[in-house]
Coordinates of C-alpha atoms and ligand atoms in Angstrom, one line a residue:
X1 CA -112.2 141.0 148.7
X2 CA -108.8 140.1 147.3
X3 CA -107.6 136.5 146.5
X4 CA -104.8 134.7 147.9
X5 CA -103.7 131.6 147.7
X6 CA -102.2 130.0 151.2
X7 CA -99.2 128.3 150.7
X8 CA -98.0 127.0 154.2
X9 CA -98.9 127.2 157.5
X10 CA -99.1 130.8 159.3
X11 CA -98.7 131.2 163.0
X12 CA -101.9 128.5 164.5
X13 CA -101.5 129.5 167.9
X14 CA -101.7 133.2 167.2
X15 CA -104.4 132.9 165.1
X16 CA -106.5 130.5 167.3
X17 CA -106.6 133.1 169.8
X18 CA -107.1 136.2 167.5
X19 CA -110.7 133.8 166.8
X20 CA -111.6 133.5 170.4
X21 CA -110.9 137.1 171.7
X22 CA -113.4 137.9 168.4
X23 CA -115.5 135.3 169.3
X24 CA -115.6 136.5 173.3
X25 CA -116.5 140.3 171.5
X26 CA -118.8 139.2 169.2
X27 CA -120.8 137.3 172.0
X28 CA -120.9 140.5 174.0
X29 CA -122.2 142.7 171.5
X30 CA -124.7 139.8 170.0
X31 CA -125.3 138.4 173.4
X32 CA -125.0 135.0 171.8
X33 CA -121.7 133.1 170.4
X34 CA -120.7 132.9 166.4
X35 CA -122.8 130.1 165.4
X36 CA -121.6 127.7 162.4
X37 CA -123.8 125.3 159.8
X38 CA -121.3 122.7 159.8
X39 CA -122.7 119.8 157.2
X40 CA -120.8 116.9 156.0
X41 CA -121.6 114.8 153.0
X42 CA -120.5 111.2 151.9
X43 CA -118.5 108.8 153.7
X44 CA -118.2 108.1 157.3
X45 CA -114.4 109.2 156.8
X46 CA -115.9 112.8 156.0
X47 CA -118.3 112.5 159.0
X48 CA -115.4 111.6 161.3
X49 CA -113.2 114.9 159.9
X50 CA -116.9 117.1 159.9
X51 CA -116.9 116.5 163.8
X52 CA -112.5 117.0 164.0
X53 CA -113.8 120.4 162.7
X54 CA -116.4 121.0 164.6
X55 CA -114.3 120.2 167.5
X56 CA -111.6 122.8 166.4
X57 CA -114.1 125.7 165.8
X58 CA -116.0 125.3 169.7
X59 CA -112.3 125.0 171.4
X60 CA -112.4 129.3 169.3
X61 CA -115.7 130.2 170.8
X62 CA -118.5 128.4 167.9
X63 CA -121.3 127.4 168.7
X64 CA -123.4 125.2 166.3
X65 CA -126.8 125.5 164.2
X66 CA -128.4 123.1 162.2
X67 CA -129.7 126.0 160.4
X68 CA -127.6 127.9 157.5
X69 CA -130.3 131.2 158.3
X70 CA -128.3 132.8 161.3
X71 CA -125.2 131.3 160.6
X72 CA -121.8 133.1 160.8
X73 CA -120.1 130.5 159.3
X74 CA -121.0 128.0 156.8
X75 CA -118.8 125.1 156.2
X76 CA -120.0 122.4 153.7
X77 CA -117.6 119.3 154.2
X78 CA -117.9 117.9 150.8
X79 CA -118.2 114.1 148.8
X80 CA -116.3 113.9 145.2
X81 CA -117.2 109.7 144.9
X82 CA -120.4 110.4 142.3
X83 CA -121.3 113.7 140.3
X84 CA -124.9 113.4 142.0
X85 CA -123.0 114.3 145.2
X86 CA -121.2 117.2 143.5
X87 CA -124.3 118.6 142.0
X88 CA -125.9 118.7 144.7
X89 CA -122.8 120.4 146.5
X90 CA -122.9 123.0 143.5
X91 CA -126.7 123.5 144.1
X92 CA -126.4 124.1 147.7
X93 CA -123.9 126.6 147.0
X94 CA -125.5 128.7 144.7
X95 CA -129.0 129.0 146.9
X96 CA -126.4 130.6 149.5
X97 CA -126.1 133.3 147.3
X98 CA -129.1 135.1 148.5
X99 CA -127.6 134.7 152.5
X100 CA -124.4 136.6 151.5
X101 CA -126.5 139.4 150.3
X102 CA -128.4 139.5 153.5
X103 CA -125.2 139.0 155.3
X104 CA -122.0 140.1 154.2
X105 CA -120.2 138.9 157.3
X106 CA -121.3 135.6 156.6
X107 CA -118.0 133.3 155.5
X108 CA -118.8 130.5 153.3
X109 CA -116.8 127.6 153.4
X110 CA -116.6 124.3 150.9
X111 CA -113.9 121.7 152.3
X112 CA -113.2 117.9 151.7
X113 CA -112.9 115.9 149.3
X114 CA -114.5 118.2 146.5
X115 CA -112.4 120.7 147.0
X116 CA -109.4 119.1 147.2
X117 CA -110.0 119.1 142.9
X118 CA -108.4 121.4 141.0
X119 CA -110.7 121.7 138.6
X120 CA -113.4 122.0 141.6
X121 CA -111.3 125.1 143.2
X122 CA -111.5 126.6 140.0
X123 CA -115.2 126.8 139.2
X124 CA -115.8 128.1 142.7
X125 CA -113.4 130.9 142.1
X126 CA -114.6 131.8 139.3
X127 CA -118.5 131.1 139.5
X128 CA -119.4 131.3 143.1
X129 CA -117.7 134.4 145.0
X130 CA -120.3 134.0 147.5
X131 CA -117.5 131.3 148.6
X132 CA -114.6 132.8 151.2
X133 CA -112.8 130.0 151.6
X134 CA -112.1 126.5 149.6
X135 CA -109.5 124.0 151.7
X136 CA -109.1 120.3 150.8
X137 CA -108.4 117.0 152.6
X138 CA -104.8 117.6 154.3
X139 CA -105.4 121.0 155.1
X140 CA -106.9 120.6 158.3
X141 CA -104.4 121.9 160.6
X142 CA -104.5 124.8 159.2
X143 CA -108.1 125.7 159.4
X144 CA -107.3 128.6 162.3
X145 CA -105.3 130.4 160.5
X146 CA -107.1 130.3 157.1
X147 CA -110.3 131.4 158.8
X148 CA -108.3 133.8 161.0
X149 CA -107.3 135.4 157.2
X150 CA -111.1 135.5 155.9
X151 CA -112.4 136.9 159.5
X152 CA -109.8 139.8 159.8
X153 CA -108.8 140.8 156.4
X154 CA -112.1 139.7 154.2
X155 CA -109.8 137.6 151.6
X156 CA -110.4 134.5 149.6
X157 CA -108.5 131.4 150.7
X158 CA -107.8 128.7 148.6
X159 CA -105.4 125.9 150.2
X160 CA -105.2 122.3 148.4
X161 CA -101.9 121.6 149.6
X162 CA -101.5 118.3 149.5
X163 CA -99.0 118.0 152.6
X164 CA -98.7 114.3 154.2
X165 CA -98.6 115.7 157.1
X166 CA -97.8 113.4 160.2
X167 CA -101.3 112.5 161.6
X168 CA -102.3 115.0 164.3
X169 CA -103.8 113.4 167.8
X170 CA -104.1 116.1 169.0
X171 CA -107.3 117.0 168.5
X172 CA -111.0 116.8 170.2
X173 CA -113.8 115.7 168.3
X174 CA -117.7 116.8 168.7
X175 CA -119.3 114.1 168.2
X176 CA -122.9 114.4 166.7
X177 CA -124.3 111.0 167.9
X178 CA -124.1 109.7 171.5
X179 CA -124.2 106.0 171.5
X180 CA -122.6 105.5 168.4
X181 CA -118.4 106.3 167.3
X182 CA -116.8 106.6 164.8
X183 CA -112.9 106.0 164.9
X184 CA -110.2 106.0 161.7
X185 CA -107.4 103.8 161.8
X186 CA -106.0 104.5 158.7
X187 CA -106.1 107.6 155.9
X188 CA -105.9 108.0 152.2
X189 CA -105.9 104.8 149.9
X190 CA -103.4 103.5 147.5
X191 CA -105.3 101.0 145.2
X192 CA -106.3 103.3 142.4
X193 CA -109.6 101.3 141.3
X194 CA -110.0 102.6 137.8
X195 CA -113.4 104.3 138.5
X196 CA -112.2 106.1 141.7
X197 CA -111.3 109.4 142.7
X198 CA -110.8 108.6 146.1
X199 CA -107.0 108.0 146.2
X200 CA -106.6 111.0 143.6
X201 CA -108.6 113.2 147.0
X202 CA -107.3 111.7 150.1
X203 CA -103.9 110.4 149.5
X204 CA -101.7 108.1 150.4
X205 CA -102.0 105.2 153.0
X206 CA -101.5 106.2 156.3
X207 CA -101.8 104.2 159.5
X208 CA -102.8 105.6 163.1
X209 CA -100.2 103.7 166.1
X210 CA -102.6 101.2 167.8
X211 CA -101.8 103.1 170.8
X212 CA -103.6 106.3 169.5
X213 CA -106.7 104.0 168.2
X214 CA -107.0 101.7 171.3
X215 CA -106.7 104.9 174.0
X216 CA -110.0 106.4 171.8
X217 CA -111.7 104.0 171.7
X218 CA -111.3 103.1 175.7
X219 CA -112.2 106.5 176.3
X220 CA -115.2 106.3 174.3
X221 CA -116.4 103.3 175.9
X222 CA -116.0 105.0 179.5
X223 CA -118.2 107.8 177.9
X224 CA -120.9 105.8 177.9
X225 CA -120.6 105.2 173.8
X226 CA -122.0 101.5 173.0
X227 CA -120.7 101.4 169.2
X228 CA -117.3 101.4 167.8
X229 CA -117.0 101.6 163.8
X230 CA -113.4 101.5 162.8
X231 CA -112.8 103.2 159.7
X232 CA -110.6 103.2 156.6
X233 CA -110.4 103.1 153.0
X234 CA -108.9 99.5 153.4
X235 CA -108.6 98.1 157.1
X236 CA -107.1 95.2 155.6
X237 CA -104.0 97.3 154.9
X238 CA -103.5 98.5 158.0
X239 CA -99.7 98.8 158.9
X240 CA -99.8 97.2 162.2
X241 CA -102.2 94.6 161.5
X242 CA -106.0 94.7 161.2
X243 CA -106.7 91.8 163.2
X244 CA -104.6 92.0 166.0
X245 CA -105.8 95.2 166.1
X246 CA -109.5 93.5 166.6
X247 CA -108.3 91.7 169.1
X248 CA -106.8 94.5 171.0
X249 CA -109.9 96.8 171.0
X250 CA -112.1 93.9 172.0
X251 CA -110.0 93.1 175.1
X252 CA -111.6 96.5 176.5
X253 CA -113.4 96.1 179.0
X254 CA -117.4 97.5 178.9
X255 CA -120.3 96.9 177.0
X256 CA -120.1 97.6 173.5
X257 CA -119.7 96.2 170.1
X258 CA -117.0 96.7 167.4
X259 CA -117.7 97.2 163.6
X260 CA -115.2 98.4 160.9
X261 CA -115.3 99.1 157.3
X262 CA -114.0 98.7 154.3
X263 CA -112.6 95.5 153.8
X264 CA -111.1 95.2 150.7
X265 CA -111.4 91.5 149.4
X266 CA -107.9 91.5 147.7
X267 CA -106.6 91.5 151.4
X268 CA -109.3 90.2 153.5
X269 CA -107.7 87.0 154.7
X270 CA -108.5 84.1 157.1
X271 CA -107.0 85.5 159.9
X272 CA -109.2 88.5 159.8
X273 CA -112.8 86.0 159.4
X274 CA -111.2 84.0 162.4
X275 CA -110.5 87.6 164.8
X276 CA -114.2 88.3 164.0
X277 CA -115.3 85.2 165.1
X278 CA -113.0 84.5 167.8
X279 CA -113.9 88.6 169.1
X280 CA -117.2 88.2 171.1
X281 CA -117.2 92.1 170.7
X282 CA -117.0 92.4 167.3
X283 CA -120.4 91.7 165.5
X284 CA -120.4 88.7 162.7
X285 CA -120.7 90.8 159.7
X286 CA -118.2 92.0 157.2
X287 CA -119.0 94.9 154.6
X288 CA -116.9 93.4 151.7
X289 CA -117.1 95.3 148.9
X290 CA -117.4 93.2 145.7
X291 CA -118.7 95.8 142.5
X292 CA -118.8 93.4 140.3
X293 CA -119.5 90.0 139.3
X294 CA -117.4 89.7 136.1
X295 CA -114.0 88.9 136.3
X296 CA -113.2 90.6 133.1
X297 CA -114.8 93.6 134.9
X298 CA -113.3 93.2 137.8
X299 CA -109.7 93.3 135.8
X300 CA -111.0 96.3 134.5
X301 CA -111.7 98.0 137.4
X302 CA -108.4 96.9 138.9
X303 CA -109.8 95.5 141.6
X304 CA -106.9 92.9 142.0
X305 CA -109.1 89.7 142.7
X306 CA -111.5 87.4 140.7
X307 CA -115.4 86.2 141.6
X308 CA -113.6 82.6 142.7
X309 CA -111.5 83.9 145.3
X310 CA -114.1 86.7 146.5
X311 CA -116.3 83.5 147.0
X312 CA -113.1 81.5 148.6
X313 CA -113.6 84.1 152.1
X314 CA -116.9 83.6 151.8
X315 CA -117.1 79.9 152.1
X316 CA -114.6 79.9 154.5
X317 CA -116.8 82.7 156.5
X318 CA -119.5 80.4 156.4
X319 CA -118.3 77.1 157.0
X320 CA -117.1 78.6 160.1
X321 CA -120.6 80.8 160.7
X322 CA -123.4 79.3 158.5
X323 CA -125.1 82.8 159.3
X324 CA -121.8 85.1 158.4
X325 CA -123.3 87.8 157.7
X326 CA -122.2 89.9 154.0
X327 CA -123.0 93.1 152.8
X328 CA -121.2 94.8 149.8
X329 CA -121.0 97.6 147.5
X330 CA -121.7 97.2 143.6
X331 CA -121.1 99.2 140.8
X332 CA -123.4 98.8 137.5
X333 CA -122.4 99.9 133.9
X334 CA -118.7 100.1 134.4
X335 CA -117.3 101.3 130.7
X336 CA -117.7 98.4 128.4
X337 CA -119.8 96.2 131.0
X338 CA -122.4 94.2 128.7
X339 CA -126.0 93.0 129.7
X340 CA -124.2 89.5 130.1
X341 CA -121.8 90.4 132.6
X342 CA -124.1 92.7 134.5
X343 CA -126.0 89.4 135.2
X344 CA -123.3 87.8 136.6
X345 CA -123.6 90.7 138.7
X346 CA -126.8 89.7 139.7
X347 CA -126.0 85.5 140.5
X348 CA -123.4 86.8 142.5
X349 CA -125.5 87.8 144.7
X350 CA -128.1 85.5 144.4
X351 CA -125.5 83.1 145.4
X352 CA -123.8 85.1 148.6
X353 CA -126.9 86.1 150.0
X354 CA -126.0 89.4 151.5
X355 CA -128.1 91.1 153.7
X356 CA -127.8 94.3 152.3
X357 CA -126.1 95.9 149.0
X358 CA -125.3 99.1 148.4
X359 CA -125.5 99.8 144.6
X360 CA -124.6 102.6 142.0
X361 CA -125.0 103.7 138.5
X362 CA -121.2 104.1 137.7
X363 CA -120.3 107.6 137.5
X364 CA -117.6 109.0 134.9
X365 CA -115.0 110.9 137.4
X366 CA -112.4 113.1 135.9
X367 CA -108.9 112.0 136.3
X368 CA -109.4 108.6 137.0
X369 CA -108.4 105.7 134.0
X370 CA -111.9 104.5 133.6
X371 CA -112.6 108.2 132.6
X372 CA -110.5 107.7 129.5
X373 CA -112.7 104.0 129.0
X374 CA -115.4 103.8 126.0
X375 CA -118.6 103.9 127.4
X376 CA -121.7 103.4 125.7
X377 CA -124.4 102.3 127.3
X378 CA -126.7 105.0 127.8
X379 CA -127.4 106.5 131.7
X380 CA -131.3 105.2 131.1
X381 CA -129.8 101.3 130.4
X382 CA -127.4 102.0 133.3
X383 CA -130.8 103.5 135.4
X384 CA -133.0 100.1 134.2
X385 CA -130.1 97.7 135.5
X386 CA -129.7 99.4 138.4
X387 CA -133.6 98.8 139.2
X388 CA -133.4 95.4 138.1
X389 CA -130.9 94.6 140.4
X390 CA -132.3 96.0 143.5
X391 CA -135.8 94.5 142.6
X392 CA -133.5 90.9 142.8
X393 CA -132.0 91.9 146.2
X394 CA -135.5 93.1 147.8
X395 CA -136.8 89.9 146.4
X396 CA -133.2 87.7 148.6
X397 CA -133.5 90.3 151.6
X398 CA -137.2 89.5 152.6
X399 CA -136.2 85.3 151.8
X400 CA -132.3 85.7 153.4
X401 CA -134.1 88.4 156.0
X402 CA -136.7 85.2 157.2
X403 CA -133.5 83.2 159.5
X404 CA -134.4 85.4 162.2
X405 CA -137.7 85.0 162.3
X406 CA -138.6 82.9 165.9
X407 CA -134.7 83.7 167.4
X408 CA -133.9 86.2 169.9
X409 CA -131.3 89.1 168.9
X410 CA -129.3 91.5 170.8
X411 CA -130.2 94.8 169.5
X412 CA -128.7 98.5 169.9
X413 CA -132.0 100.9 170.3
X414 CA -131.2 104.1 168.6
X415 CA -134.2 105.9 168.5
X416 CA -137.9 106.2 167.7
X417 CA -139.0 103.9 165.9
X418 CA -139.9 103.8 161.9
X419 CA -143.1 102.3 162.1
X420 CA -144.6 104.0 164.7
X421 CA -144.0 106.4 168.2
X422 CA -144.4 103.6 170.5
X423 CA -141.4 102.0 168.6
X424 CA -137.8 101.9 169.3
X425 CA -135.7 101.2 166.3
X426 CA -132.6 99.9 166.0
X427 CA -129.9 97.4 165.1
X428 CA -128.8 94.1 165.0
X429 CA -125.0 92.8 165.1
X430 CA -125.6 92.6 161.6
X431 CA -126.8 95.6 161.0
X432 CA -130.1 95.4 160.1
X433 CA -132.9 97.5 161.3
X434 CA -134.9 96.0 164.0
X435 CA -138.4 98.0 165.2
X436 CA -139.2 96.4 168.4
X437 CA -142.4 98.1 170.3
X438 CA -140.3 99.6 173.5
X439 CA -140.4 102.5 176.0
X440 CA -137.6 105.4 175.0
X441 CA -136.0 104.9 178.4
X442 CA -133.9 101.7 176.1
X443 CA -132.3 104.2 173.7
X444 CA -128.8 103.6 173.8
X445 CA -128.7 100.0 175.3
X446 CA -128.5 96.7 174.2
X447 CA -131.9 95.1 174.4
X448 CA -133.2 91.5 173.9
X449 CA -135.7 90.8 171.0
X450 CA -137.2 87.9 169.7
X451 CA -137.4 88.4 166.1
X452 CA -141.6 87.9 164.9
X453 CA -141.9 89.0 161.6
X454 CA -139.1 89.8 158.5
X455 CA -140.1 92.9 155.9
X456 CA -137.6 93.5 152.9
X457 CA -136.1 96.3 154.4
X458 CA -136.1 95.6 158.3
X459 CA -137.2 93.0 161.0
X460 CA -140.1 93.5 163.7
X461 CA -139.7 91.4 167.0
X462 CA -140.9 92.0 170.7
X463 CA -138.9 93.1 173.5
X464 CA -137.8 90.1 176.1
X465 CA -138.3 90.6 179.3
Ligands
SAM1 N1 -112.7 101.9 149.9 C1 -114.0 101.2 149.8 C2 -113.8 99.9 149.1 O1 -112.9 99.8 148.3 O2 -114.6 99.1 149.3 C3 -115.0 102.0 149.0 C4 -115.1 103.5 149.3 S1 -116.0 104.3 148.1 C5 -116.0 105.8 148.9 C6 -117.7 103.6 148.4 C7 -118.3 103.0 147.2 O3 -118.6 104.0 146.2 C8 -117.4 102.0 146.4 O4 -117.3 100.8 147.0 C9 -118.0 102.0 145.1 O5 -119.0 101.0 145.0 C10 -118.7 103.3 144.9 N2 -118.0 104.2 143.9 C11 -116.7 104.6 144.0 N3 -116.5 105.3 142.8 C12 -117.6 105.3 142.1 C13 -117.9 105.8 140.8 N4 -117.0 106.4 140.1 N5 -119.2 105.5 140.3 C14 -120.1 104.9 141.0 N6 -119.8 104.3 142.3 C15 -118.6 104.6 142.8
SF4_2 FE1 -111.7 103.7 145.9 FE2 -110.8 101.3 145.5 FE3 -109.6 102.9 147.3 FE4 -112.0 101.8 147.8 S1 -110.1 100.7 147.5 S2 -111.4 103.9 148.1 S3 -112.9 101.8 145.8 S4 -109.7 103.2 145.1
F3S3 FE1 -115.7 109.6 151.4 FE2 -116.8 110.8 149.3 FE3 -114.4 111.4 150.0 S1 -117.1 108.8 149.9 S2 -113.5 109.6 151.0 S3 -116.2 111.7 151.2 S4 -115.0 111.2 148.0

């Protein structure tokens, strides 16, 4: 195979349809369609462009396997955010090996935001030649012809163009889950917090019209779909405004709720806390990611706000909502973070009382400024206080969990339950997990449960009548 590197856009059209005459020949002889592994890692962002993709390869004749063994194609849609996600990427990789030698037709494909590194693009070419094809976040569009290139003439692509291209519409998306949607408002992210790669990967802010965002989402709802998650890096910098926008999607008419994330605090605002409460569509909970609870951390991290005016939405949240519900992201063992501040980490959230966190051993990402930081506390320190923290929040979850306990919720059922068969699990406005003993035929509807007993992880109620 010989290497090229694809600088612009070929001709789509032509090669869209060279890919479904070979797709229409390969079914005859195989008697089945070109099937792709099509796997997407990280975010919900990534998720959302996984099933863009997906969409693009079945309108050229794919058909899909969960299985890389029998695969034609092989696209891993990649996470940079940690170097435990990488690795694993990398691992996955290199056990493919063995499939190229048993099938040298086989393309291999690594997209996202991995590969949209340099430095990433690099080690592939040179380490893994089991890999046909590397393209990174903006180079979407351009996936017929890349793969067109690969399929007829056996080279290896390599496309990280970084093109701001115009967003495209004009696409259909094949969506793995049936009740629930996911639907980007916004691209890319321009806060550079010191630790992230994120903006370095994805780019610049860019904002969907509401037009393009409210027309998905009503034709999601008329397909039946029962949750809406708006996505973006930062909702709260949404060009045409984030709230109205709320309003907007929950003047839709049809039975379904509305969740978004990320919120970041430095713009979450009154306005927004009042269209969540005012939006009977839009459940009571707000993913507002906080990572640390020292403000000299926090500077650090260039977050761009302190603990007191994180805790000023809050409060206001709650003295509207006593039960607001909060659920954030932390970061422990930022560069430089001592023991001390790491506690502070932990009354913060004694004293918010989320529902959930979601916490991470900070990991050192090339590129970014906290990269060049002095660090040294050791991973196995970073590892402890990670443990301790999450012992803390188990400990608040089970006590914070126990408000439900004796009320009835409005749950979505999503599928068999945890506990047992002859459960339906599923989740409340607030997204928690709810197992409620219920007959499958309430998958994908809203059911009524009275809440009867609160674990640290989920709650267990009874279905009403
Ligand atoms: N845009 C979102 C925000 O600002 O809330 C976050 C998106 S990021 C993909 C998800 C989470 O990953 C972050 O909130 C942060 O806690 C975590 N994260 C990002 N970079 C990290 C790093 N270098 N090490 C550990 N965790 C990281
Ligand atoms: Fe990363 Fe910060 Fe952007 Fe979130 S807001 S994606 S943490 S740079
Ligand atoms: Fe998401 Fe990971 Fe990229 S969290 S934006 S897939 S770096």
């Amino acid at each position: 195979m010989t290497e090229r590197i694809l600088s612009d856009n070929a001709d789509a059209v032509l090669s869209k349809t060279n890919i479904l005459n070979w797709a229409e020949e390969y079914a005859r002889t195989c008697g089945h369609a070109p099937l792709a592994y099509v796997h997407s890692y990280g975010c919900q962002q990534n998720v959302s462009d996984g099933e863009k993709i997906k969409g693009m390869l079945a309108k050229v004749g794919y058909e899909f396997t969960d299985n890389t063994e029998g695969a034609q194609f092989i696209l891993l849609n990649t996470c940079a955010v940690r170097e435990n996600a990488e690795d694993r990427v990398f691992g996955n990789i290199g056990n493919m090996k063995k499939l190229k030698e048993q099938n040298k037709e086989l393309i291999i494909g690594v997209c996202g935001c991995m590969a949209q590194q340099q430095h990433v693009a690099d080690k592939i070419k040179s380490a893994y030649r089991q890999v046909d094809l590397v393209f990174g976040t903006f180079a979407y569009n351009d996936l017929y012809s890349m793969l067109w290139e690969v399929i007829s003439k056996r080279r290896r692509i390599f496309n990280l163009s970084e093109n701001h291209v115009d967003i495209n519409e004009d696409f259909t998306q094949l969506r793995d889950d049936k009740i629930r949607a996911f639907v980007p408002v916004m691209y890319g992210c321009n806060n550079f917090c010191t630790y992230c790669i994120v903006p370095y990967v994805r780019g610049r802010e860019r904002s969907r019209k509401p037009e393009a965002v409210i027309n998905e989402v009503r034709e999601l709802v008329s397909a039946g779909y029962k949750e809406i998650t708006l996505l973006g890096q930062n909702v709260n910098s949404y060009s045409y405004g984030f709230p109205a926008l709320l309003r907007e999607i929950n003047a839709i008419e049809g039975n379904f709720r509305i969740r978004f994330m990320s919120s970041h605090p430095k713009d979450a605002t009154k306005e927004l806390i009042d269209a969540i409460i005012d939006c009977d569509k839009v459940c009571t909970h707000l993913h507002l990611p906080v990572q640390a609870g020292s403000d000299r951390i926090l500077k650090l991290m260039n977050r761009r706000y302190t603990v007191e005016k994180y805790m000023e939405i809050i409060d206001y949240a709650r003295s509207r909502e006593p039960e607001f519900s909060f659920t954030t992201d932390l970061i422990v063992g930022f560069p430089g973070e001592t023991y001390e501040e790491f506690c502070e980490t932990k009354e913060l959230i004694k004293k918010v009382k989320y529902d959930n966190i979601y916490s991470f051993v900070y990991s050192r990402r090339s590129g970014t400024k906290a990269a060049e930081m002095e660090d040294n506390i050791s991973d196995k320190q970073k590892g402890l206080w990670l443990r301790e923290l999450l012992l803390e929040q188990r400990e608040l979850t089970s006590e914070w969990f126990k408000r439900f306990v004796g009320k009835t919720v409005t749950v979505l059922a999503e599928g068999e339950g945890r506990t047992s068969s002859d459960h339906l699990t599923g989740k409340t406005d607030e997204n928690i997990i709810v197992e409620v003993k219920a007959d499958k035929k309430y998958i994908g509807e809203f059911i009524q449960v009275r809440i009867t007993k609160a674990m640290n992880w989920a709650l267990e109620g009874e279905l009403v009548k």
